[in-house]
Short mmCIF file of C-alpha atoms and ligand atoms in Angstrom, two decimals:
data_model
loop_
_atom_site.label_atom_id
_atom_site.label_comp_id
_atom_site.label_asym_id
_atom_site.label_seq_id
_atom_site.Cartn_x
_atom_site.Cartn_y
_atom_site.Cartn_z
CA UNK A 1 65.28 68.47 -57.37
CA UNK A 2 65.91 64.71 -57.16
CA UNK A 3 64.89 62.80 -54.01
CA UNK A 4 67.62 62.17 -51.42
CA UNK A 5 68.52 58.63 -50.36
CA UNK A 6 66.20 57.54 -47.52
CA UNK A 7 67.39 55.76 -44.37
CA UNK A 8 65.22 54.29 -41.63
CA UNK A 9 66.32 53.83 -38.03
CA UNK A 10 64.44 51.33 -35.87
CA UNK A 11 65.58 52.21 -32.35
CA UNK A 12 64.84 53.67 -28.94
CA UNK A 13 64.65 57.32 -27.91
CA UNK A 14 67.37 58.87 -25.71
CA UNK A 15 65.86 61.92 -24.01
CA UNK A 16 69.37 63.37 -23.60
CA UNK A 17 69.84 63.48 -27.37
CA UNK A 18 73.20 61.69 -27.41
CA UNK A 19 72.35 58.14 -28.54
CA UNK A 20 69.37 56.23 -29.96
CA UNK A 21 66.97 57.76 -32.49
CA UNK A 22 68.28 61.26 -31.83
CA UNK A 23 71.91 60.33 -32.64
CA UNK A 24 70.76 58.39 -35.69
CA UNK A 25 68.76 61.24 -37.24
CA UNK A 26 71.53 63.80 -36.58
CA UNK A 27 74.05 61.48 -38.24
CA UNK A 28 71.79 60.99 -41.24
CA UNK A 29 71.45 64.75 -41.66
CA UNK A 30 75.25 65.09 -41.53
CA UNK A 31 75.49 62.53 -44.36
CA UNK A 32 72.90 64.31 -46.49
CA UNK A 33 70.29 61.55 -46.49
CA UNK A 34 66.63 61.74 -45.46
CA UNK A 35 66.33 60.11 -42.03
CA UNK A 36 63.13 58.41 -40.81
CA UNK A 37 62.35 56.60 -37.56
CA UNK A 38 60.47 53.66 -36.10
CA UNK A 39 60.45 54.09 -32.33
CA UNK A 40 60.75 50.86 -30.32
CA UNK A 41 61.13 52.24 -26.79
CA UNK A 42 61.37 55.46 -24.84
CA UNK A 43 64.16 55.98 -22.32
CA UNK A 44 64.57 58.66 -19.67
CA UNK A 45 68.31 59.09 -20.10
CA UNK A 46 71.06 61.66 -19.61
CA UNK A 47 74.83 61.90 -19.23
CA UNK A 48 74.62 59.96 -15.93
CA UNK A 49 72.72 56.89 -17.17
CA UNK A 50 69.29 55.51 -17.95
CA UNK A 51 66.68 56.42 -15.35
CA UNK A 52 63.76 54.58 -16.98
CA UNK A 53 62.75 52.64 -20.11
CA UNK A 54 59.38 51.80 -21.64
CA UNK A 55 58.81 49.55 -24.68
CA UNK A 56 56.27 50.32 -27.37
CA UNK A 57 53.67 47.69 -28.31
CA UNK A 58 54.52 45.44 -31.26
CA UNK A 59 51.55 46.84 -33.26
CA UNK A 60 52.98 50.37 -32.91
CA UNK A 61 56.34 49.21 -34.27
CA UNK A 62 54.74 47.35 -37.17
CA UNK A 63 52.50 50.30 -38.04
CA UNK A 64 55.37 52.82 -38.06
CA UNK A 65 57.48 50.51 -40.25
CA UNK A 66 54.70 49.93 -42.79
CA UNK A 67 53.86 53.66 -42.94
CA UNK A 68 57.41 54.51 -43.91
CA UNK A 69 58.35 51.60 -46.16
CA UNK A 70 55.09 51.31 -48.08
CA UNK A 71 54.86 55.00 -48.99
CA UNK A 72 58.23 56.75 -48.77
CA UNK A 73 60.51 53.76 -49.35
CA UNK A 74 63.95 53.07 -47.85
CA UNK A 75 67.43 52.52 -49.32
CA UNK A 76 68.89 51.29 -45.99
CA UNK A 77 67.66 50.33 -42.51
CA UNK A 78 69.55 50.60 -39.22
CA UNK A 79 68.46 48.90 -35.99
CA UNK A 80 69.42 49.86 -32.43
CA UNK A 81 67.70 49.28 -29.06
CA UNK A 82 65.04 46.60 -29.49
CA UNK A 83 64.42 45.86 -25.80
CA UNK A 84 62.60 42.48 -25.91
CA UNK A 85 62.51 39.14 -27.74
CA UNK A 86 59.08 40.01 -29.15
CA UNK A 87 60.36 43.28 -30.65
CA UNK A 88 63.57 41.65 -31.95
CA UNK A 89 61.52 38.98 -33.75
CA UNK A 90 59.05 41.50 -35.16
CA UNK A 91 61.80 43.75 -36.49
CA UNK A 92 63.70 40.78 -37.95
CA UNK A 93 60.57 39.70 -39.82
CA UNK A 94 59.98 43.24 -41.13
CA UNK A 95 63.59 43.67 -42.28
CA UNK A 96 63.61 40.20 -43.82
CA UNK A 97 60.70 41.29 -46.02
CA UNK A 98 62.42 44.52 -47.16
CA UNK A 99 65.03 44.59 -49.93
CA UNK A 100 67.15 47.41 -48.49
CA UNK A 101 70.44 46.54 -46.76
CA UNK A 102 70.24 46.40 -42.95
CA UNK A 103 72.84 47.57 -40.45
CA UNK A 104 72.18 45.78 -37.16
CA UNK A 105 73.68 47.36 -34.04
CA UNK A 106 72.84 44.67 -31.44
CA UNK A 107 72.53 47.16 -28.58
CA UNK A 108 72.76 45.35 -25.25
CA UNK A 109 73.96 47.61 -22.48
CA UNK A 110 74.62 51.39 -22.35
CA UNK A 111 78.05 52.82 -21.44
CA UNK A 112 76.76 53.23 -17.89
CA UNK A 113 75.90 49.54 -17.62
CA UNK A 114 72.13 49.97 -17.99
CA UNK A 115 70.49 47.07 -19.82
CA UNK A 116 68.71 48.00 -23.06
CA UNK A 117 67.91 44.41 -24.12
CA UNK A 118 66.30 41.64 -22.05
CA UNK A 119 68.58 38.64 -21.51
CA UNK A 120 65.74 36.50 -22.86
CA UNK A 121 66.07 38.29 -26.24
CA UNK A 122 69.64 37.18 -26.96
CA UNK A 123 68.61 33.98 -28.65
CA UNK A 124 66.22 35.86 -30.95
CA UNK A 125 69.04 38.22 -31.90
CA UNK A 126 71.23 35.22 -32.80
CA UNK A 127 68.66 33.19 -34.70
CA UNK A 128 66.31 35.81 -36.20
CA UNK A 129 67.98 39.22 -36.43
CA UNK A 130 71.61 38.41 -37.33
CA UNK A 131 70.60 36.22 -40.31
CA UNK A 132 68.88 39.21 -42.00
CA UNK A 133 71.73 41.68 -41.34
CA UNK A 134 73.93 43.05 -44.10
CA UNK A 135 76.38 44.28 -41.46
CA UNK A 136 76.26 43.56 -37.71
CA UNK A 137 78.19 46.02 -35.51
CA UNK A 138 78.58 44.70 -31.93
CA UNK A 139 80.94 46.23 -29.39
CA UNK A 140 83.15 43.88 -27.38
CA UNK A 141 80.59 43.30 -24.62
CA UNK A 142 77.83 42.59 -27.12
CA UNK A 143 79.90 40.16 -29.18
CA UNK A 144 80.92 38.34 -26.00
CA UNK A 145 77.26 38.01 -24.98
CA UNK A 146 76.24 36.77 -28.42
CA UNK A 147 79.13 34.43 -29.23
CA UNK A 148 80.95 33.72 -25.97
CA UNK A 149 84.21 35.08 -27.48
CA UNK A 150 85.97 37.53 -25.15
CA UNK A 151 88.30 39.82 -27.07
CA UNK A 152 91.55 41.01 -25.58
CA UNK A 153 93.73 41.18 -28.67
CA UNK A 154 93.56 41.84 -32.39
CA UNK A 155 93.48 38.10 -33.01
CA UNK A 156 90.49 38.01 -30.67
CA UNK A 157 88.72 40.48 -32.96
CA UNK A 158 89.19 37.99 -35.82
CA UNK A 159 87.85 35.08 -33.77
CA UNK A 160 84.85 37.10 -32.58
CA UNK A 161 84.03 38.13 -36.15
CA UNK A 162 84.18 34.51 -37.36
CA UNK A 163 81.87 33.42 -34.53
CA UNK A 164 79.42 36.23 -35.34
CA UNK A 165 79.40 35.41 -39.07
CA UNK A 166 78.29 31.87 -38.20
CA UNK A 167 74.89 33.35 -37.27
CA UNK A 168 74.40 34.66 -40.82
CA UNK A 169 75.15 38.39 -41.23
CA UNK A 170 76.95 39.10 -44.52
CA UNK A 171 79.56 41.28 -42.78
CA UNK A 172 80.74 41.53 -39.19
CA UNK A 173 82.20 44.78 -37.86
CA UNK A 174 83.63 44.23 -34.38
CA UNK A 175 84.17 47.56 -32.62
CA UNK A 176 87.29 47.66 -30.49
CA UNK A 177 86.37 50.91 -28.75
CA UNK A 178 86.32 49.08 -25.41
CA UNK A 179 89.79 47.53 -25.86
CA UNK A 180 92.06 48.90 -23.17
CA UNK A 181 94.04 51.92 -24.31
CA UNK A 182 96.77 51.21 -21.74
CA UNK A 183 100.24 51.46 -23.19
CA UNK A 184 101.65 48.03 -24.01
CA UNK A 185 98.26 46.40 -24.53
CA UNK A 186 96.92 45.56 -27.95
CA UNK A 187 94.90 48.50 -29.26
CA UNK A 188 96.83 50.84 -26.97
CA UNK A 189 96.92 54.31 -28.52
CA UNK A 190 94.48 53.29 -31.23
CA UNK A 191 90.76 52.62 -31.55
CA UNK A 192 90.78 49.50 -33.73
CA UNK A 193 87.74 47.96 -35.43
CA UNK A 194 87.72 44.85 -37.62
CA UNK A 195 85.46 44.27 -40.65
CA UNK A 196 85.14 40.99 -42.54
CA UNK A 197 82.75 39.00 -44.67
CA UNK A 198 84.75 35.82 -44.12
CA UNK A 199 87.05 36.39 -47.08
CA UNK A 200 87.96 40.10 -47.18
CA UNK A 201 89.52 41.63 -44.05
CA UNK A 202 89.64 45.36 -43.26
CA UNK A 203 91.32 46.87 -40.19
CA UNK A 204 90.05 50.33 -39.27
CA UNK A 205 92.38 52.30 -37.09
CA UNK A 206 92.10 55.80 -35.64
CA UNK A 207 93.92 57.56 -32.82
CA UNK A 208 92.35 56.68 -29.45
CA UNK A 209 91.07 60.07 -28.30
CA UNK A 210 91.33 61.15 -24.71
CA UNK A 211 87.82 62.61 -24.52
CA UNK A 212 85.39 61.01 -22.06
CA UNK A 213 82.41 62.50 -23.90
CA UNK A 214 81.70 59.48 -26.09
CA UNK A 215 77.99 58.89 -25.47
CA UNK A 216 76.35 57.62 -28.66
CA UNK A 217 79.43 56.39 -30.56
CA UNK A 218 77.91 53.04 -31.51
CA UNK A 219 74.60 54.49 -32.76
CA UNK A 220 76.46 57.15 -34.69
CA UNK A 221 78.79 54.67 -36.39
CA UNK A 222 75.94 52.33 -37.43
CA UNK A 223 73.79 55.19 -38.77
CA UNK A 224 76.71 56.58 -40.74
CA UNK A 225 77.26 53.13 -42.32
CA UNK A 226 73.56 52.88 -43.23
CA UNK A 227 73.73 56.36 -44.81
CA UNK A 228 76.71 55.33 -46.95
CA UNK A 229 74.96 52.13 -48.07
CA UNK A 230 71.85 54.14 -49.00
CA UNK A 231 74.05 56.30 -51.24
CA UNK A 232 75.27 53.18 -53.04
CA UNK A 233 78.65 52.72 -51.34
CA UNK A 234 80.03 49.22 -50.76
CA UNK A 235 80.17 47.97 -47.15
CA UNK A 236 83.95 48.61 -46.79
CA UNK A 237 83.57 52.13 -48.27
CA UNK A 238 80.63 52.99 -46.02
CA UNK A 239 82.43 51.65 -42.92
CA UNK A 240 85.61 53.62 -43.68
CA UNK A 241 83.64 56.88 -44.09
CA UNK A 242 81.65 56.15 -40.92
CA UNK A 243 84.83 55.53 -38.91
CA UNK A 244 86.23 58.91 -40.04
CA UNK A 245 82.99 60.64 -39.07
CA UNK A 246 82.70 59.06 -35.61
CA UNK A 247 86.36 59.83 -34.86
CA UNK A 248 85.75 63.53 -35.62
CA UNK A 249 82.55 63.48 -33.57
CA UNK A 250 84.40 62.02 -30.54
CA UNK A 251 87.21 64.58 -30.90
CA UNK A 252 84.62 67.34 -30.44
CA UNK A 253 82.38 65.52 -27.90
CA UNK A 254 80.49 67.94 -25.64
CA UNK A 255 80.98 68.19 -21.86
CA UNK A 256 77.22 68.32 -21.26
CA UNK A 257 75.70 67.16 -17.96
CA UNK A 258 77.63 65.76 -15.03
CA UNK A 259 78.70 62.48 -16.66
CA UNK A 260 79.54 61.23 -20.16
CA UNK A 261 78.51 63.90 -22.68
CA UNK A 262 77.41 63.29 -26.30
CA UNK A 263 79.61 63.26 -29.39
CA UNK A 264 79.24 66.24 -31.74
CA UNK A 265 77.25 65.18 -34.80
CA UNK A 266 77.71 68.60 -36.38
CA UNK A 267 81.51 68.70 -36.05
CA UNK A 268 82.12 69.11 -39.76
CA UNK A 269 80.11 72.31 -40.19
CA UNK A 270 80.89 73.58 -36.67
CA UNK A 271 84.66 73.27 -37.09
CA UNK A 272 85.10 73.39 -40.87
CA UNK A 273 87.34 70.28 -40.68
CA UNK A 274 86.78 67.79 -43.50
N1 ADP B 1 88.25 56.99 -27.21
C1 ADP B 1 88.02 56.73 -28.49
N2 ADP B 1 88.79 57.29 -29.45
C2 ADP B 1 88.56 57.05 -30.76
N3 ADP B 1 87.61 56.21 -31.20
C3 ADP B 1 86.82 55.60 -30.30
C4 ADP B 1 86.97 55.82 -28.89
N4 ADP B 1 86.01 55.09 -28.24
C5 ADP B 1 85.30 54.45 -29.21
N5 ADP B 1 85.79 54.73 -30.43
C6 ADP B 1 85.27 54.25 -31.73
O1 ADP B 1 83.87 54.54 -31.76
C7 ADP B 1 83.17 53.56 -32.50
C8 ADP B 1 82.09 52.94 -31.61
O2 ADP B 1 82.71 51.99 -30.77
P1 ADP B 1 82.28 51.62 -29.29
O3 ADP B 1 82.41 52.84 -28.43
O4 ADP B 1 83.07 50.42 -28.92
O5 ADP B 1 80.76 51.27 -29.51
P2 ADP B 1 79.52 51.31 -28.50
O6 ADP B 1 79.09 52.75 -28.39
O7 ADP B 1 78.51 50.45 -29.20
O8 ADP B 1 79.99 50.75 -27.21
C9 ADP B 1 84.25 52.56 -32.95
O9 ADP B 1 84.68 52.94 -34.24
C10 ADP B 1 85.36 52.75 -31.91
O10 ADP B 1 86.62 52.33 -32.38
C1 LIG B 2 67.94 54.58 -26.62
C2 LIG B 2 69.36 54.15 -26.67
N1 LIG B 2 69.77 53.36 -27.68
C3 LIG B 2 71.07 52.94 -27.74
C4 LIG B 2 71.96 53.30 -26.75
C5 LIG B 2 73.38 52.83 -26.80
O1 LIG B 2 74.06 53.73 -27.55
P1 LIG B 2 75.59 53.70 -27.95
O2 LIG B 2 75.75 54.46 -29.20
O3 LIG B 2 76.09 52.31 -27.91
O4 LIG B 2 76.21 54.61 -26.84
P2 LIG B 2 76.44 54.44 -25.31
O5 LIG B 2 75.15 54.42 -24.57
O6 LIG B 2 77.19 53.15 -25.18
O7 LIG B 2 77.23 55.67 -25.03
C6 LIG B 2 71.50 54.13 -25.72
N2 LIG B 2 72.31 54.52 -24.73
N3 LIG B 2 70.20 54.53 -25.69
#
Protein backbone atom coordinates (compact mmCIF):
# COMPACT_ATOMS: atom_id res chain seq x y z
CA UNK A 1 0.00 0.00 0.00
CA UNK A 2 1.36 3.46 -0.87
CA UNK A 3 2.16 5.92 1.94
CA UNK A 4 -0.52 8.52 2.76
CA UNK A 5 0.26 12.24 2.54
CA UNK A 6 1.76 13.41 5.86
CA UNK A 7 0.73 16.62 7.65
CA UNK A 8 2.35 18.11 10.73
CA UNK A 9 0.57 20.36 13.21
CA UNK A 10 2.67 22.60 15.46
CA UNK A 11 0.19 23.71 18.12
CA UNK A 12 -1.05 23.58 21.69
CA UNK A 13 -3.11 20.87 23.40
CA UNK A 14 -6.76 21.49 24.31
CA UNK A 15 -7.67 19.06 27.09
CA UNK A 16 -11.35 19.34 26.09
CA UNK A 17 -10.58 17.92 22.64
CA UNK A 18 -12.32 20.67 20.67
CA UNK A 19 -9.46 22.85 19.39
CA UNK A 20 -5.65 22.75 19.19
CA UNK A 21 -3.73 19.55 18.45
CA UNK A 22 -6.79 17.39 19.10
CA UNK A 23 -8.94 19.21 16.51
CA UNK A 24 -6.05 19.18 14.04
CA UNK A 25 -5.44 15.42 14.22
CA UNK A 26 -9.17 14.60 13.99
CA UNK A 27 -9.46 16.82 10.92
CA UNK A 28 -6.45 15.17 9.30
CA UNK A 29 -7.99 11.74 9.86
CA UNK A 30 -11.23 12.95 8.25
CA UNK A 31 -9.20 14.04 5.19
CA UNK A 32 -7.38 10.71 4.93
CA UNK A 33 -3.88 12.03 5.61
CA UNK A 34 -1.39 10.90 8.26
CA UNK A 35 -1.40 13.52 11.03
CA UNK A 36 1.63 14.22 13.23
CA UNK A 37 2.16 16.74 16.04
CA UNK A 38 4.70 19.05 17.60
CA UNK A 39 3.30 20.20 20.93
CA UNK A 40 4.09 23.82 21.87
CA UNK A 41 1.96 24.22 25.00
CA UNK A 42 -0.52 22.41 27.21
CA UNK A 43 -3.80 24.05 28.16
CA UNK A 44 -6.35 23.04 30.78
CA UNK A 45 -9.41 23.92 28.73
CA UNK A 46 -13.08 23.01 28.38
CA UNK A 47 -16.33 24.39 26.97
CA UNK A 48 -16.20 27.26 29.51
CA UNK A 49 -12.73 28.60 28.74
CA UNK A 50 -9.03 28.14 29.41
CA UNK A 51 -8.25 27.43 33.05
CA UNK A 52 -4.46 27.21 32.66
CA UNK A 53 -1.66 27.19 30.06
CA UNK A 54 1.95 25.99 30.16
CA UNK A 55 4.52 26.44 27.37
CA UNK A 56 6.99 23.75 26.40
CA UNK A 57 10.72 24.58 26.30
CA UNK A 58 12.14 25.60 22.91
CA UNK A 59 14.41 22.51 22.87
CA UNK A 60 11.36 20.25 23.21
CA UNK A 61 9.71 21.94 20.22
CA UNK A 62 12.86 21.72 18.11
CA UNK A 63 13.40 18.06 19.00
CA UNK A 64 9.82 17.04 18.14
CA UNK A 65 10.03 18.89 14.81
CA UNK A 66 13.34 17.30 13.82
CA UNK A 67 12.14 13.81 14.83
CA UNK A 68 9.17 14.06 12.49
CA UNK A 69 10.64 15.94 9.54
CA UNK A 70 14.00 14.17 9.36
CA UNK A 71 12.58 10.64 9.42
CA UNK A 72 8.92 10.54 8.37
CA UNK A 73 8.82 13.67 6.21
CA UNK A 74 5.96 16.15 5.74
CA UNK A 75 3.94 17.35 2.73
CA UNK A 76 2.35 20.25 4.66
CA UNK A 77 2.72 21.99 8.03
CA UNK A 78 0.03 23.80 10.02
CA UNK A 79 0.75 26.10 12.97
CA UNK A 80 -1.64 27.09 15.77
CA UNK A 81 -1.03 28.27 19.36
CA UNK A 82 2.60 29.33 19.71
CA UNK A 83 2.30 31.19 23.03
CA UNK A 84 5.52 33.27 23.12
CA UNK A 85 7.90 35.29 20.92
CA UNK A 86 10.63 32.70 21.50
CA UNK A 87 8.40 29.86 20.26
CA UNK A 88 7.10 31.91 17.30
CA UNK A 89 10.67 32.64 16.19
CA UNK A 90 11.79 29.04 16.65
CA UNK A 91 8.86 27.67 14.65
CA UNK A 92 9.34 30.28 11.91
CA UNK A 93 12.99 29.25 11.57
CA UNK A 94 12.05 25.54 11.42
CA UNK A 95 9.31 26.09 8.82
CA UNK A 96 11.57 28.37 6.79
CA UNK A 97 14.03 25.48 6.50
CA UNK A 98 11.36 22.98 5.35
CA UNK A 99 10.13 22.80 1.75
CA UNK A 100 6.53 21.83 2.56
CA UNK A 101 3.80 24.49 2.32
CA UNK A 102 2.83 26.06 5.66
CA UNK A 103 -0.64 27.07 6.81
CA UNK A 104 -0.23 29.64 9.60
CA UNK A 105 -3.23 30.15 11.89
CA UNK A 106 -2.00 33.11 13.98
CA UNK A 107 -3.95 32.07 17.08
CA UNK A 108 -4.25 35.00 19.47
CA UNK A 109 -7.26 34.68 21.74
CA UNK A 110 -9.76 31.83 22.29
CA UNK A 111 -13.52 32.29 21.75
CA UNK A 112 -13.83 32.89 25.49
CA UNK A 113 -11.33 35.76 25.39
CA UNK A 114 -8.43 33.81 26.93
CA UNK A 115 -5.05 34.88 25.55
CA UNK A 116 -3.09 32.13 23.79
CA UNK A 117 -0.26 34.39 22.54
CA UNK A 118 1.79 36.92 24.52
CA UNK A 119 1.35 40.51 23.32
CA UNK A 120 5.14 40.68 23.07
CA UNK A 121 5.02 37.95 20.37
CA UNK A 122 2.98 39.94 17.84
CA UNK A 123 5.99 41.54 16.24
CA UNK A 124 7.64 38.15 15.76
CA UNK A 125 4.48 36.87 14.09
CA UNK A 126 4.57 39.84 11.69
CA UNK A 127 8.27 39.79 10.86
CA UNK A 128 9.27 36.11 11.20
CA UNK A 129 6.26 33.81 10.89
CA UNK A 130 4.06 35.50 8.25
CA UNK A 131 6.94 35.75 5.73
CA UNK A 132 7.30 31.93 5.68
CA UNK A 133 3.56 31.21 5.40
CA UNK A 134 1.98 29.80 2.26
CA UNK A 135 -1.44 30.76 3.63
CA UNK A 136 -2.17 32.82 6.76
CA UNK A 137 -5.67 32.38 8.23
CA UNK A 138 -6.44 35.06 10.87
CA UNK A 139 -9.91 35.71 12.24
CA UNK A 140 -11.10 39.31 12.46
CA UNK A 141 -9.64 39.93 15.92
CA UNK A 142 -6.28 38.47 14.93
CA UNK A 143 -6.02 40.45 11.69
CA UNK A 144 -6.91 43.63 13.59
CA UNK A 145 -4.15 42.93 16.12
CA UNK A 146 -1.60 42.20 13.40
CA UNK A 147 -2.45 44.93 10.87
CA UNK A 148 -4.57 47.51 12.68
CA UNK A 149 -7.38 47.00 10.11
CA UNK A 150 -10.79 46.57 11.78
CA UNK A 151 -13.21 44.76 9.49
CA UNK A 152 -16.89 45.61 9.48
CA UNK A 153 -17.73 45.05 5.83
CA UNK A 154 -16.76 42.94 2.84
CA UNK A 155 -14.57 45.78 1.60
CA UNK A 156 -12.89 45.67 5.00
CA UNK A 157 -12.01 42.01 4.36
CA UNK A 158 -10.20 43.12 1.19
CA UNK A 159 -8.29 45.86 3.00
CA UNK A 160 -7.32 43.52 5.84
CA UNK A 161 -6.06 40.92 3.36
CA UNK A 162 -3.93 43.51 1.53
CA UNK A 163 -2.43 44.67 4.83
CA UNK A 164 -1.67 41.08 5.85
CA UNK A 165 -0.05 40.26 2.49
CA UNK A 166 2.38 43.15 3.05
CA UNK A 167 4.04 40.98 5.75
CA UNK A 168 4.88 38.28 3.19
CA UNK A 169 2.49 35.30 3.23
CA UNK A 170 1.73 34.06 -0.31
CA UNK A 171 -2.01 33.93 0.39
CA UNK A 172 -4.22 35.62 2.98
CA UNK A 173 -7.48 33.99 4.08
CA UNK A 174 -9.44 36.38 6.29
CA UNK A 175 -12.14 34.52 8.21
CA UNK A 176 -15.35 36.48 8.59
CA UNK A 177 -16.84 34.11 11.17
CA UNK A 178 -16.92 36.96 13.69
CA UNK A 179 -18.75 39.39 11.37
CA UNK A 180 -22.11 40.18 12.88
CA UNK A 181 -24.88 37.96 11.57
CA UNK A 182 -27.51 40.62 12.35
CA UNK A 183 -29.94 41.15 9.52
CA UNK A 184 -29.04 44.20 7.47
CA UNK A 185 -25.34 44.07 8.29
CA UNK A 186 -22.75 42.89 5.82
CA UNK A 187 -22.24 39.15 6.23
CA UNK A 188 -25.71 38.85 7.76
CA UNK A 189 -27.07 35.37 7.07
CA UNK A 190 -23.74 34.20 5.69
CA UNK A 191 -20.34 33.23 7.03
CA UNK A 192 -18.06 34.97 4.53
CA UNK A 193 -14.30 34.41 4.19
CA UNK A 194 -11.99 36.12 1.70
CA UNK A 195 -8.94 34.53 0.04
CA UNK A 196 -6.39 36.39 -2.08
CA UNK A 197 -2.78 36.29 -3.19
CA UNK A 198 -2.92 39.92 -4.29
CA UNK A 199 -4.10 39.13 -7.81
CA UNK A 200 -6.71 36.34 -7.58
CA UNK A 201 -9.72 36.91 -5.32
CA UNK A 202 -12.00 34.16 -3.95
CA UNK A 203 -15.08 34.77 -1.80
CA UNK A 204 -16.14 31.77 0.27
CA UNK A 205 -19.71 31.89 1.45
CA UNK A 206 -21.74 29.45 3.52
CA UNK A 207 -24.99 29.80 5.44
CA UNK A 208 -24.36 31.29 8.90
CA UNK A 209 -25.44 28.43 11.16
CA UNK A 210 -27.35 29.07 14.34
CA UNK A 211 -25.36 26.60 16.45
CA UNK A 212 -23.39 28.00 19.39
CA UNK A 213 -21.19 24.89 19.51
CA UNK A 214 -18.37 26.26 17.36
CA UNK A 215 -15.32 25.60 19.53
CA UNK A 216 -12.34 24.76 17.30
CA UNK A 217 -13.56 26.19 13.98
CA UNK A 218 -10.33 28.03 13.20
CA UNK A 219 -8.04 25.06 13.98
CA UNK A 220 -10.28 22.77 11.97
CA UNK A 221 -10.32 25.04 8.92
CA UNK A 222 -6.52 25.49 8.90
CA UNK A 223 -5.85 21.76 9.33
CA UNK A 224 -8.27 20.92 6.53
CA UNK A 225 -6.43 23.37 4.24
CA UNK A 226 -3.06 21.81 5.15
CA UNK A 227 -4.49 18.34 4.40
CA UNK A 228 -5.65 19.46 0.95
CA UNK A 229 -2.25 21.03 0.18
CA UNK A 230 -0.52 17.80 1.24
CA UNK A 231 -2.67 15.93 -1.28
CA UNK A 232 -1.47 18.27 -4.03
CA UNK A 233 -4.47 20.62 -4.26
CA UNK A 234 -3.95 24.29 -5.11
CA UNK A 235 -4.56 26.83 -2.32
CA UNK A 236 -8.01 27.88 -3.66
CA UNK A 237 -9.06 24.21 -4.05
CA UNK A 238 -7.87 23.27 -0.56
CA UNK A 239 -9.59 26.32 0.99
CA UNK A 240 -12.90 25.58 -0.77
CA UNK A 241 -12.87 21.95 0.46
CA UNK A 242 -11.92 23.07 3.97
CA UNK A 243 -14.78 25.60 4.09
CA UNK A 244 -17.27 22.86 3.12
CA UNK A 245 -15.89 20.58 5.82
CA UNK A 246 -15.94 23.18 8.62
CA UNK A 247 -19.49 24.22 7.69
CA UNK A 248 -20.67 20.60 8.06
CA UNK A 249 -18.74 20.25 11.33
CA UNK A 250 -20.43 23.38 12.77
CA UNK A 251 -23.87 22.17 11.65
CA UNK A 252 -23.37 19.06 13.81
CA UNK A 253 -21.45 20.76 16.68
CA UNK A 254 -21.91 18.93 20.00
CA UNK A 255 -23.63 20.42 23.07
CA UNK A 256 -20.89 19.13 25.38
CA UNK A 257 -20.13 20.84 28.70
CA UNK A 258 -21.88 23.92 30.04
CA UNK A 259 -20.52 26.40 27.47
CA UNK A 260 -19.44 26.36 23.82
CA UNK A 261 -19.19 22.74 22.67
CA UNK A 262 -16.86 21.37 19.95
CA UNK A 263 -17.61 21.00 16.26
CA UNK A 264 -18.10 17.43 15.01
CA UNK A 265 -15.00 16.33 13.11
CA UNK A 266 -16.63 13.01 12.22
CA UNK A 267 -19.82 14.50 10.73
CA UNK A 268 -19.33 12.91 7.33
CA UNK A 269 -19.24 9.31 8.55
CA UNK A 270 -21.63 9.95 11.46
CA UNK A 271 -24.34 11.47 9.27
CA UNK A 272 -23.56 10.02 5.83
CA UNK A 273 -23.80 13.54 4.32
CA UNK A 274 -21.18 14.27 1.66
N1 LIG B 1 -21.96 30.37 12.81
C1 LIG B 1 -21.23 29.99 11.77
N2 LIG B 1 -21.83 29.43 10.70
C2 LIG B 1 -21.11 29.02 9.63
N3 LIG B 1 -19.78 29.17 9.53
C3 LIG B 1 -19.12 29.75 10.55
C4 LIG B 1 -19.81 30.19 11.74
N4 LIG B 1 -18.87 30.69 12.61
C5 LIG B 1 -17.68 30.57 11.98
N5 LIG B 1 -17.82 30.03 10.76
C6 LIG B 1 -16.75 29.71 9.79
O1 LIG B 1 -15.77 28.93 10.48
C7 LIG B 1 -14.47 29.19 9.98
C8 LIG B 1 -13.58 29.65 11.13
O2 LIG B 1 -13.85 31.02 11.37
P1 LIG B 1 -13.78 31.75 12.77
O3 LIG B 1 -14.79 31.14 13.69
O4 LIG B 1 -13.91 33.20 12.47
O5 LIG B 1 -12.32 31.38 13.23
P2 LIG B 1 -11.67 31.28 14.68
O6 LIG B 1 -12.11 29.97 15.27
O7 LIG B 1 -10.21 31.34 14.39
O8 LIG B 1 -12.17 32.45 15.46
C9 LIG B 1 -14.68 30.25 8.88
O9 LIG B 1 -14.80 29.58 7.64
C10 LIG B 1 -15.99 30.92 9.29
O10 LIG B 1 -16.63 31.57 8.21
C1 LIG C 1 -4.73 24.92 22.40
C2 LIG C 1 -5.62 25.80 21.60
N1 LIG C 1 -5.22 26.21 20.38
C3 LIG C 1 -6.02 27.03 19.64
C4 LIG C 1 -7.22 27.46 20.14
C5 LIG C 1 -8.10 28.37 19.34
O1 LIG C 1 -8.87 27.58 18.55
P1 LIG C 1 -9.95 28.03 17.49
O2 LIG C 1 -10.07 26.95 16.49
O3 LIG C 1 -9.64 29.39 17.01
O4 LIG C 1 -11.26 27.94 18.32
P2 LIG C 1 -11.84 28.78 19.50
O5 LIG C 1 -11.04 28.60 20.74
O6 LIG C 1 -11.82 30.20 19.00
O7 LIG C 1 -13.19 28.18 19.62
C6 LIG C 1 -7.62 27.01 21.41
N2 LIG C 1 -8.78 27.38 21.96
N3 LIG C 1 -6.79 26.20 22.13
